[in-house]
Amino acid sequence: MDDNNETYSDLLRRAAKQLSNAGIEGGLRDARRLMENAGGVSAAELIAAENDVVSTETLNVFEEFIERRAKGEPVSRIAKKREFWGLEFDISPDVLDPRPDTETLVEVVISQWQEHYKSVLDLGTGSGCILLSILHEKRQALGIGLDQSEAALEIAKINSKKLELDGRTQFNTSNWFETVKGKTYDVIVSNPPYIPSADIEHLDVDVKEYDPMSALDGGKDGYDDYRHIISNAKNYLAASGLIAFEVGIGQADKIAEMLAKVGFLHINIRKDLSGVKRCVYATAPRV
């Protein structure tokens, strides 16, 4: 028998106040999403049930979720899900939490897509959100996602199956191009680690404490992985193919220079919704 007599509305108000006192902005919004996950209900169902008494089981799960959020853990990490490109992706501690800024990279690929493009290579695929979002839009394309983390690839495979894209995707354990030697692709896309090593300790808690370090640390100056990818990419990009990167704040011009030095053409920079130069893209160099 349940001893709890609090309604959903009671709990949401109490949780919002707790989060506000902990310095969390948007406490009610976060509380609602966590309640949806704790109770296994949709947003509409939660609205309809606001005056219903919450079961003790749901109450216990919800209170644990709120405690975690109050300590700075992102809602997406607690819920183990993140919406990206209008799609729902599973996430885990083994993958980078997809952010809205990264949707700019998907936008670039979609806007630059040529009719003859049929294949996409995603380097450092993580949850698979970039590759799968592109394939969701481009129904005739096939994609391969590479990552050095087998645990990350398991999440990508789950997402691929959930989105019914598993028939057009393949995920391989690989250190960048290691397992695709001798093959070429129409599109190469990557959101590699780009935080300078010394800057990681100054990142927000929700990043440095909850995103995998392997997805953040870009070496001493933040450009280690860009150097490796750019110096090798021309061997894997088909004629007139597209290469596109997400980049960190202040890195776009340097990445553009690196692409120009090895002969890439039509180099462009795209800003995100905040006006930050977020993506650099180019077409295959002359052979």
Tab-separated table of N, CA and C in Angstrom, residues 112-269:
chain	number	residue	atom	x	y	z
A	112	GLN	N	24.736	21.084	-48.349
A	112	GLN	CA	25.780	20.932	-49.366
A	112	GLN	C	25.678	19.600	-50.115
A	113	TRP	N	24.661	18.838	-49.827
A	113	TRP	CA	24.511	17.495	-50.398
A	113	TRP	C	24.346	17.559	-51.917
A	114	GLN	N	25.120	16.740	-52.615
A	114	GLN	CA	25.005	16.636	-54.064
A	114	GLN	C	24.192	15.388	-54.434
A	115	GLU	N	23.509	15.461	-55.546
A	115	GLU	CA	22.598	14.375	-55.926
A	115	GLU	C	23.295	13.027	-56.030
A	116	HIS	N	24.564	13.040	-56.418
A	116	HIS	CA	25.269	11.764	-56.620
A	116	HIS	C	25.865	11.200	-55.329
A	117	TYR	N	25.775	11.929	-54.229
A	117	TYR	CA	26.329	11.424	-52.972
A	117	TYR	C	25.530	10.202	-52.506
A	118	LYS	N	26.272	9.157	-52.124
A	118	LYS	CA	25.623	7.927	-51.662
A	118	LYS	C	26.199	7.385	-50.358
A	119	SER	N	27.368	7.896	-49.938
A	119	SER	CA	28.031	7.300	-48.768
A	119	SER	C	28.563	8.368	-47.818
A	120	VAL	N	28.462	8.077	-46.511
A	120	VAL	CA	28.914	9.006	-45.468
A	120	VAL	C	29.807	8.250	-44.493
A	121	LEU	N	30.951	8.851	-44.175
A	121	LEU	CA	31.856	8.315	-43.161
A	121	LEU	C	31.877	9.283	-41.991
A	122	ASP	N	31.517	8.778	-40.801
A	122	ASP	CA	31.484	9.606	-39.593
A	122	ASP	C	32.621	9.169	-38.681
A	123	LEU	N	33.582	10.053	-38.480
A	123	LEU	CA	34.761	9.748	-37.669
A	123	LEU	C	34.544	10.179	-36.223
A	124	GLY	N	34.644	9.221	-35.298
A	124	GLY	CA	34.362	9.489	-33.893
A	124	GLY	C	32.860	9.594	-33.686
A	125	THR	N	32.142	8.587	-34.107
A	125	THR	CA	30.674	8.659	-34.211
A	125	THR	C	29.952	8.763	-32.874
A	126	GLY	N	30.525	8.247	-31.783
A	126	GLY	CA	29.880	8.339	-30.472
A	126	GLY	C	28.501	7.702	-30.480
A	127	SER	N	27.475	8.488	-30.156
A	127	SER	CA	26.101	7.994	-30.128
A	127	SER	C	25.534	7.742	-31.519
A	128	GLY	N	26.252	8.193	-32.533
A	128	GLY	CA	25.778	8.076	-33.906
A	128	GLY	C	24.837	9.192	-34.320
A	129	CYS	N	24.671	10.208	-33.481
A	129	CYS	CA	23.638	11.214	-33.736
A	129	CYS	C	23.859	11.981	-35.038
A	130	ILE	N	25.102	12.295	-35.377
A	130	ILE	CA	25.366	13.057	-36.603
A	130	ILE	C	25.070	12.195	-37.826
A	131	LEU	N	25.669	11.034	-37.879
A	131	LEU	CA	25.484	10.136	-39.021
A	131	LEU	C	24.020	9.755	-39.197
A	132	LEU	N	23.362	9.364	-38.125
A	132	LEU	CA	21.980	8.895	-38.220
A	132	LEU	C	21.019	10.019	-38.585
A	133	SER	N	21.300	11.231	-38.126
A	133	SER	CA	20.465	12.369	-38.513
A	133	SER	C	20.590	12.654	-40.005
A	134	ILE	N	21.810	12.547	-40.531
A	134	ILE	CA	22.023	12.740	-41.974
A	134	ILE	C	21.291	11.658	-42.765
A	135	LEU	N	21.439	10.410	-42.345
A	135	LEU	CA	20.798	9.307	-43.069
A	135	LEU	C	19.277	9.358	-42.955
A	136	HIS	N	18.783	9.921	-41.871
A	136	HIS	CA	17.339	10.084	-41.720
A	136	HIS	C	16.793	11.034	-42.781
A	137	GLU	N	17.610	12.007	-43.180
A	137	GLU	CA	17.211	12.970	-44.214
A	137	GLU	C	17.498	12.447	-45.619
A	138	LYS	N	18.597	11.730	-45.766
A	138	LYS	CA	19.038	11.262	-47.081
A	138	LYS	C	18.808	9.755	-47.177
A	139	ARG	N	17.615	9.411	-47.653
A	139	ARG	CA	17.125	8.041	-47.561
A	139	ARG	C	17.828	7.061	-48.499
A	140	GLN	N	18.567	7.567	-49.475
A	140	GLN	CA	19.269	6.669	-50.398
A	140	GLN	C	20.726	6.438	-49.994
A	141	ALA	N	21.173	7.128	-48.946
A	141	ALA	CA	22.589	7.047	-48.569
A	141	ALA	C	22.864	5.916	-47.589
A	142	LEU	N	24.105	5.463	-47.596
A	142	LEU	CA	24.616	4.488	-46.640
A	142	LEU	C	25.658	5.167	-45.775
A	143	GLY	N	25.852	4.689	-44.560
A	143	GLY	CA	26.811	5.333	-43.675
A	143	GLY	C	27.621	4.362	-42.846
A	144	ILE	N	28.849	4.773	-42.555
A	144	ILE	CA	29.721	4.020	-41.660
A	144	ILE	C	30.169	4.948	-40.545
A	145	GLY	N	30.021	4.498	-39.312
A	145	GLY	CA	30.476	5.253	-38.154
A	145	GLY	C	31.650	4.547	-37.499
A	146	LEU	N	32.716	5.294	-37.272
A	146	LEU	CA	33.919	4.727	-36.652
A	146	LEU	C	34.151	5.364	-35.285
A	147	ASP	N	34.592	4.561	-34.349
A	147	ASP	CA	34.921	5.068	-33.024
A	147	ASP	C	35.888	4.086	-32.375
A	148	GLN	N	36.798	4.608	-31.556
A	148	GLN	CA	37.736	3.724	-30.867
A	148	GLN	C	37.099	3.038	-29.666
A	149	SER	N	35.926	3.512	-29.251
A	149	SER	CA	35.240	2.972	-28.083
A	149	SER	C	34.173	1.961	-28.494
A	150	GLU	N	34.370	0.705	-28.129
A	150	GLU	CA	33.370	-0.314	-28.427
A	150	GLU	C	32.069	-0.033	-27.675
A	151	ALA	N	32.184	0.505	-26.450
A	151	ALA	CA	30.988	0.820	-25.661
A	151	ALA	C	30.163	1.909	-26.338
A	152	ALA	N	30.846	2.897	-26.921
A	152	ALA	CA	30.136	3.949	-27.649
A	152	ALA	C	29.419	3.369	-28.859
A	153	LEU	N	30.074	2.469	-29.562
A	153	LEU	CA	29.478	1.878	-30.757
A	153	LEU	C	28.229	1.065	-30.434
A	154	GLU	N	28.199	0.463	-29.260
A	154	GLU	CA	27.000	-0.276	-28.854
A	154	GLU	C	25.801	0.670	-28.742
A	155	ILE	N	26.040	1.877	-28.229
A	155	ILE	CA	24.969	2.874	-28.151
A	155	ILE	C	24.551	3.315	-29.555
A	156	ALA	N	25.537	3.524	-30.432
A	156	ALA	CA	25.224	3.923	-31.809
A	156	ALA	C	24.371	2.867	-32.505
A	157	LYS	N	24.690	1.603	-32.270
A	157	LYS	CA	23.916	0.515	-32.889
A	157	LYS	C	22.483	0.484	-32.354
A	158	ILE	N	22.323	0.733	-31.058
A	158	ILE	CA	20.978	0.800	-30.468
A	158	ILE	C	20.179	1.917	-31.127
A	159	ASN	N	20.811	3.086	-31.283
A	159	ASN	CA	20.120	4.219	-31.897
A	159	ASN	C	19.778	3.942	-33.356
A	160	SER	N	20.684	3.294	-34.052
A	160	SER	CA	20.441	2.960	-35.451
A	160	SER	C	19.224	2.054	-35.598
A	161	LYS	N	19.122	1.085	-34.710
A	161	LYS	CA	17.981	0.163	-34.760
A	161	LYS	C	16.680	0.868	-34.378
A	162	LYS	N	16.742	1.712	-33.333
A	162	LYS	CA	15.544	2.460	-32.895
A	162	LYS	C	14.989	3.319	-34.015
A	163	LEU	N	15.880	3.914	-34.793
A	163	LEU	CA	15.474	4.809	-35.871
A	163	LEU	C	15.240	4.073	-37.186
A	164	GLU	N	15.331	2.747	-37.138
A	164	GLU	CA	15.117	1.892	-38.308
A	164	GLU	C	16.076	2.239	-39.447
A	165	LEU	N	17.311	2.520	-39.050
A	165	LEU	CA	18.357	2.837	-40.022
A	165	LEU	C	19.450	1.775	-40.042
A	166	ASP	N	19.267	0.697	-39.283
A	166	ASP	CA	20.324	-0.300	-39.164
A	166	ASP	C	20.617	-1.020	-40.480
A	167	GLY	N	19.668	-1.002	-41.410
A	167	GLY	CA	19.915	-1.618	-42.707
A	167	GLY	C	20.823	-0.794	-43.598
A	168	ARG	N	21.048	0.468	-43.208
A	168	ARG	CA	21.892	1.358	-44.028
A	168	ARG	C	23.129	1.847	-43.279
A	169	THR	N	23.385	1.273	-42.115
A	169	THR	CA	24.534	1.723	-41.318
A	169	THR	C	25.433	0.565	-40.921
A	170	GLN	N	26.671	0.924	-40.680
A	170	GLN	CA	27.657	-0.031	-40.171
A	170	GLN	C	28.527	0.723	-39.169
A	171	PHE	N	28.829	0.090	-38.059
A	171	PHE	CA	29.654	0.735	-37.037
A	171	PHE	C	30.858	-0.154	-36.723
A	172	ASN	N	32.047	0.432	-36.827
A	172	ASN	CA	33.275	-0.331	-36.628
A	172	ASN	C	34.186	0.320	-35.591
A	173	THR	N	34.856	-0.514	-34.814
A	173	THR	CA	35.898	-0.019	-33.903
A	173	THR	C	37.101	0.384	-34.735
A	174	SER	N	37.553	1.606	-34.580
A	174	SER	CA	38.654	2.079	-35.416
A	174	SER	C	39.271	3.328	-34.821
A	175	ASN	N	40.584	3.451	-34.957
A	175	ASN	CA	41.280	4.685	-34.614
A	175	ASN	C	41.330	5.533	-35.878
A	176	TRP	N	40.350	6.425	-36.004
A	176	TRP	CA	40.149	7.229	-37.202
A	176	TRP	C	40.029	6.342	-38.445
A	177	PHE	N	40.901	6.498	-39.453
A	177	PHE	CA	40.708	5.803	-40.728
A	177	PHE	C	41.221	4.353	-40.726
A	178	GLU	N	41.683	3.880	-39.622
A	178	GLU	CA	42.405	2.611	-39.540
A	178	GLU	C	41.723	1.447	-40.270
A	179	THR	N	40.402	1.308	-40.126
A	179	THR	CA	39.732	0.124	-40.671
A	179	THR	C	39.067	0.354	-42.027
A	180	VAL	N	39.274	1.510	-42.642
A	180	VAL	CA	38.641	1.762	-43.943
A	180	VAL	C	39.673	2.062	-45.022
A	181	LYS	N	40.879	1.596	-44.842
A	181	LYS	CA	41.941	1.855	-45.818
A	181	LYS	C	41.546	1.284	-47.177
A	182	GLY	N	41.817	2.082	-48.231
A	182	GLY	CA	41.508	1.650	-49.584
A	182	GLY	C	40.095	1.980	-50.032
A	183	LYS	N	39.294	2.596	-49.184
A	183	LYS	CA	37.914	2.936	-49.529
A	183	LYS	C	37.747	4.455	-49.594
A	184	THR	N	36.780	4.899	-50.385
A	184	THR	CA	36.486	6.330	-50.457
A	184	THR	C	34.996	6.562	-50.196
A	185	TYR	N	34.691	7.794	-49.764
A	185	TYR	CA	33.329	8.153	-49.378
A	185	TYR	C	32.984	9.511	-49.959
A	186	ASP	N	31.702	9.720	-50.187
A	186	ASP	CA	31.255	10.996	-50.748
A	186	ASP	C	31.266	12.109	-49.712
A	187	VAL	N	31.031	11.741	-48.467
A	187	VAL	CA	31.007	12.720	-47.376
A	187	VAL	C	31.798	12.175	-46.203
A	188	ILE	N	32.684	12.995	-45.665
A	188	ILE	CA	33.372	12.683	-44.409
A	188	ILE	C	32.973	13.759	-43.412
A	189	VAL	N	32.495	13.334	-42.262
A	189	VAL	CA	32.026	14.269	-41.247
A	189	VAL	C	32.641	13.887	-39.907
A	190	SER	N	32.945	14.886	-39.081
A	190	SER	CA	33.545	14.575	-37.785
A	190	SER	C	33.343	15.710	-36.792
A	191	ASN	N	33.089	15.300	-35.552
A	191	ASN	CA	33.116	16.218	-34.408
A	191	ASN	C	34.172	15.653	-33.459
A	192	PRO	N	35.455	15.889	-33.761
A	192	PRO	CA	36.529	15.273	-32.986
A	192	PRO	C	36.761	15.999	-31.660
A	193	PRO	N	37.525	15.405	-30.759
A	193	PRO	CA	37.896	16.123	-29.528
A	193	PRO	C	38.655	17.396	-29.897
A	194	TYR	N	38.256	18.536	-29.300
A	194	TYR	CA	38.940	19.779	-29.688
A	194	TYR	C	39.238	20.717	-28.520
A	195	ILE	N	39.066	20.244	-27.298
A	195	ILE	CA	39.382	21.097	-26.152
A	195	ILE	C	40.870	20.977	-25.834
A	196	PRO	N	41.617	22.081	-25.761
A	196	PRO	CA	43.016	21.995	-25.334
A	196	PRO	C	43.099	21.351	-23.949
A	197	SER	N	44.067	20.468	-23.755
A	197	SER	CA	44.156	19.683	-22.522
A	197	SER	C	44.085	20.537	-21.265
A	198	ALA	N	44.790	21.663	-21.267
A	198	ALA	CA	44.843	22.514	-20.064
A	198	ALA	C	43.517	23.216	-19.778
A	199	ASP	N	42.614	23.268	-20.767
A	199	ASP	CA	41.344	23.974	-20.587
A	199	ASP	C	40.249	23.091	-20.000
A	200	ILE	N	40.478	21.784	-19.977
A	200	ILE	CA	39.410	20.866	-19.578
A	200	ILE	C	38.962	21.114	-18.142
A	201	GLU	N	39.902	21.417	-17.253
A	201	GLU	CA	39.534	21.626	-15.850
A	201	GLU	C	38.651	22.856	-15.662
A	202	HIS	N	38.609	23.745	-16.647
A	202	HIS	CA	37.801	24.966	-16.530
A	202	HIS	C	36.429	24.829	-17.196
A	203	LEU	N	36.119	23.663	-17.749
A	203	LEU	CA	34.832	23.454	-18.405
A	203	LEU	C	33.709	23.397	-17.375
A	204	ASP	N	32.483	23.611	-17.833
A	204	ASP	CA	31.322	23.482	-16.950
A	204	ASP	C	31.246	22.069	-16.395
A	205	VAL	N	30.677	21.956	-15.206
A	205	VAL	CA	30.571	20.658	-14.535
A	205	VAL	C	29.854	19.633	-15.398
A	206	ASP	N	28.788	20.060	-16.096
A	206	ASP	CA	28.010	19.097	-16.875
A	206	ASP	C	28.805	18.525	-18.038
A	207	VAL	N	29.912	19.178	-18.408
A	207	VAL	CA	30.774	18.662	-19.466
A	207	VAL	C	31.924	17.837	-18.868
A	208	LYS	N	32.725	18.460	-18.014
A	208	LYS	CA	33.940	17.792	-17.542
A	208	LYS	C	33.667	16.605	-16.634
A	209	GLU	N	32.514	16.600	-15.950
A	209	GLU	CA	32.219	15.502	-15.038
A	209	GLU	C	31.431	14.372	-15.694
A	210	TYR	N	30.771	14.657	-16.825
A	210	TYR	CA	29.836	13.668	-17.357
A	210	TYR	C	30.100	13.256	-18.806
A	211	ASP	N	30.835	14.053	-19.585
A	211	ASP	CA	31.212	13.631	-20.933
A	211	ASP	C	32.513	12.824	-20.853
A	212	PRO	N	32.672	11.809	-21.725
A	212	PRO	CA	33.905	11.018	-21.689
A	212	PRO	C	35.119	11.864	-22.063
A	213	MET	N	36.195	11.739	-21.309
A	213	MET	CA	37.386	12.546	-21.555
A	213	MET	C	37.939	12.320	-22.957
A	214	SER	N	37.815	11.112	-23.456
A	214	SER	CA	38.350	10.794	-24.787
A	214	SER	C	37.639	11.584	-25.886
A	215	ALA	N	36.432	12.071	-25.596
A	215	ALA	CA	35.688	12.854	-26.583
A	215	ALA	C	35.933	14.350	-26.443
A	216	LEU	N	36.708	14.748	-25.440
A	216	LEU	CA	36.953	16.162	-25.164
A	216	LEU	C	38.376	16.605	-25.467
A	217	ASP	N	39.349	15.809	-25.048
A	217	ASP	CA	40.755	16.221	-25.046
A	217	ASP	C	41.358	16.195	-26.449
A	218	GLY	N	41.605	17.397	-26.971
A	218	GLY	CA	42.175	17.523	-28.307
A	218	GLY	C	43.670	17.742	-28.326
A	219	GLY	N	44.328	17.425	-27.210
A	219	GLY	CA	45.774	17.612	-27.152
A	219	GLY	C	46.153	18.997	-26.664
A	220	LYS	N	47.433	19.289	-26.674
A	220	LYS	CA	47.942	20.523	-26.082
A	220	LYS	C	47.261	21.772	-26.614
A	221	ASP	N	47.069	21.859	-27.930
A	221	ASP	CA	46.463	23.067	-28.501
A	221	ASP	C	45.039	22.829	-29.008
A	222	GLY	N	44.549	21.600	-28.871
A	222	GLY	CA	43.188	21.281	-29.307
A	222	GLY	C	43.072	20.831	-30.753
A	223	TYR	N	44.199	20.797	-31.478
A	223	TYR	CA	44.131	20.504	-32.915
A	223	TYR	C	44.699	19.133	-33.301
A	224	ASP	N	45.078	18.325	-32.340
A	224	ASP	CA	45.740	17.048	-32.663
A	224	ASP	C	44.928	16.202	-33.639
A	225	ASP	N	43.660	16.010	-33.349
A	225	ASP	CA	42.858	15.110	-34.179
A	225	ASP	C	42.509	15.738	-35.524
A	226	TYR	N	42.344	17.049	-35.558
A	226	TYR	CA	42.131	17.715	-36.849
A	226	TYR	C	43.344	17.507	-37.746
A	227	ARG	N	44.534	17.643	-37.193
A	227	ARG	CA	45.750	17.459	-38.006
A	227	ARG	C	45.767	16.063	-38.619
A	228	HIS	N	45.473	15.077	-37.802
A	228	HIS	CA	45.513	13.694	-38.299
A	228	HIS	C	44.456	13.470	-39.379
A	229	ILE	N	43.242	13.912	-39.123
A	229	ILE	CA	42.164	13.689	-40.085
A	229	ILE	C	42.422	14.432	-41.385
A	230	ILE	N	42.771	15.710	-41.291
A	230	ILE	CA	42.958	16.525	-42.494
A	230	ILE	C	44.136	16.033	-43.328
A	231	SER	N	45.212	15.598	-42.685
A	231	SER	CA	46.379	15.131	-43.436
A	231	SER	C	46.118	13.818	-44.162
A	232	ASN	N	45.107	13.077	-43.733
A	232	ASN	CA	44.811	11.782	-44.354
A	232	ASN	C	43.533	11.760	-45.179
A	233	ALA	N	42.671	12.750	-44.990
A	233	ALA	CA	41.312	12.688	-45.539
A	233	ALA	C	41.252	12.595	-47.054
A	234	LYS	N	42.211	13.217	-47.763
A	234	LYS	CA	42.129	13.212	-49.226
A	234	LYS	C	42.225	11.801	-49.801
A	235	ASN	N	42.772	10.871	-49.017
A	235	ASN	CA	42.866	9.478	-49.473
A	235	ASN	C	41.539	8.740	-49.350
A	236	TYR	N	40.589	9.338	-48.653
A	236	TYR	CA	39.324	8.647	-48.380
A	236	TYR	C	38.102	9.400	-48.901
A	237	LEU	N	38.319	10.536	-49.536
A	237	LEU	CA	37.211	11.349	-50.020
A	237	LEU	C	37.110	11.228	-51.536
A	238	ALA	N	35.922	10.906	-52.024
A	238	ALA	CA	35.705	10.749	-53.455
A	238	ALA	C	35.800	12.104	-54.164
A	239	ALA	N	35.941	12.063	-55.494
A	239	ALA	CA	36.012	13.290	-56.291
A	239	ALA	C	34.782	14.145	-56.035
A	240	SER	N	35.000	15.429	-55.789
A	240	SER	CA	33.967	16.427	-55.461
A	240	SER	C	33.240	16.116	-54.159
A	241	GLY	N	33.853	15.252	-53.349
A	241	GLY	CA	33.259	14.907	-52.062
A	241	GLY	C	33.345	16.044	-51.055
A	242	LEU	N	32.552	15.928	-49.993
A	242	LEU	CA	32.444	16.963	-48.967
A	242	LEU	C	33.084	16.496	-47.666
A	243	ILE	N	33.870	17.374	-47.044
A	243	ILE	CA	34.362	17.117	-45.695
A	243	ILE	C	33.852	18.239	-44.787
A	244	ALA	N	33.372	17.874	-43.604
A	244	ALA	CA	32.787	18.882	-42.712
A	244	ALA	C	33.123	18.556	-41.269
A	245	PHE	N	33.522	19.585	-40.531
A	245	PHE	CA	33.911	19.443	-39.130
A	245	PHE	C	33.088	20.356	-38.238
A	246	GLU	N	32.815	19.891	-37.014
A	246	GLU	CA	32.468	20.823	-35.948
A	246	GLU	C	33.782	21.305	-35.362
A	247	VAL	N	33.818	22.586	-34.933
A	247	VAL	CA	35.038	23.143	-34.339
A	247	VAL	C	34.674	23.925	-33.079
A	248	GLY	N	35.670	24.129	-32.237
A	248	GLY	CA	35.475	24.887	-31.016
A	248	GLY	C	35.540	26.381	-31.256
A	249	ILE	N	35.184	27.140	-30.233
A	249	ILE	CA	35.204	28.598	-30.332
A	249	ILE	C	36.625	29.084	-30.658
A	250	GLY	N	36.736	29.894	-31.704
A	250	GLY	CA	38.025	30.461	-32.085
A	250	GLY	C	38.904	29.557	-32.931
A	251	GLN	N	38.393	28.378	-33.329
A	251	GLN	CA	39.220	27.432	-34.082
A	251	GLN	C	38.953	27.431	-35.583
A	252	ALA	N	37.860	28.010	-36.017
A	252	ALA	CA	37.421	27.860	-37.402
A	252	ALA	C	38.456	28.338	-38.424
A	253	ASP	N	39.031	29.497	-38.207
A	253	ASP	CA	39.967	30.042	-39.192
A	253	ASP	C	41.215	29.165	-39.308
A	254	LYS	N	41.686	28.633	-38.198
A	254	LYS	CA	42.847	27.748	-38.207
A	254	LYS	C	42.541	26.462	-38.961
A	255	ILE	N	41.362	25.892	-38.748
A	255	ILE	CA	40.978	24.672	-39.451
A	255	ILE	C	40.868	24.945	-40.948
A	256	ALA	N	40.328	26.097	-41.302
A	256	ALA	CA	40.230	26.470	-42.713
A	256	ALA	C	41.615	26.556	-43.350
A	257	GLU	N	42.580	27.133	-42.620
A	257	GLU	CA	43.955	27.212	-43.118
A	257	GLU	C	44.553	25.829	-43.311
A	258	MET	N	44.303	24.927	-42.371
A	258	MET	CA	44.822	23.568	-42.463
A	258	MET	C	44.268	22.856	-43.691
A	259	LEU	N	42.978	23.051	-43.964
A	259	LEU	CA	42.373	22.434	-45.145
A	259	LEU	C	42.967	23.011	-46.427
A	260	ALA	N	43.178	24.321	-46.449
A	260	ALA	CA	43.728	24.971	-47.642
A	260	ALA	C	45.145	24.482	-47.937
A	261	LYS	N	45.932	24.258	-46.903
A	261	LYS	CA	47.328	23.850	-47.083
A	261	LYS	C	47.466	22.508	-47.777
A	262	VAL	N	46.481	21.631	-47.594
A	262	VAL	CA	46.576	20.314	-48.252
A	262	VAL	C	45.718	20.255	-49.513
A	263	GLY	N	45.217	21.403	-49.963
A	263	GLY	CA	44.572	21.471	-51.270
A	263	GLY	C	43.069	21.373	-51.316
A	264	PHE	N	42.398	21.407	-50.172
A	264	PHE	CA	40.935	21.356	-50.221
A	264	PHE	C	40.390	22.628	-50.852
A	265	LEU	N	39.242	22.500	-51.516
A	265	LEU	CA	38.656	23.598	-52.274
A	265	LEU	C	37.346	24.074	-51.651
A	266	HIS	N	36.908	25.273	-52.052
A	266	HIS	CA	35.600	25.808	-51.648
A	266	HIS	C	35.421	25.730	-50.128
A	267	ILE	N	36.399	26.232	-49.407
A	267	ILE	CA	36.371	26.169	-47.936
A	267	ILE	C	35.428	27.235	-47.392
A	268	ASN	N	34.548	26.807	-46.518
A	268	ASN	CA	33.549	27.711	-45.949
A	268	ASN	C	33.405	27.490	-44.452
A	269	ILE	N	32.862	28.503	-43.801
A	269	ILE	CA	32.614	28.445	-42.353
A	269	ILE	C	31.139	28.731	-42.109
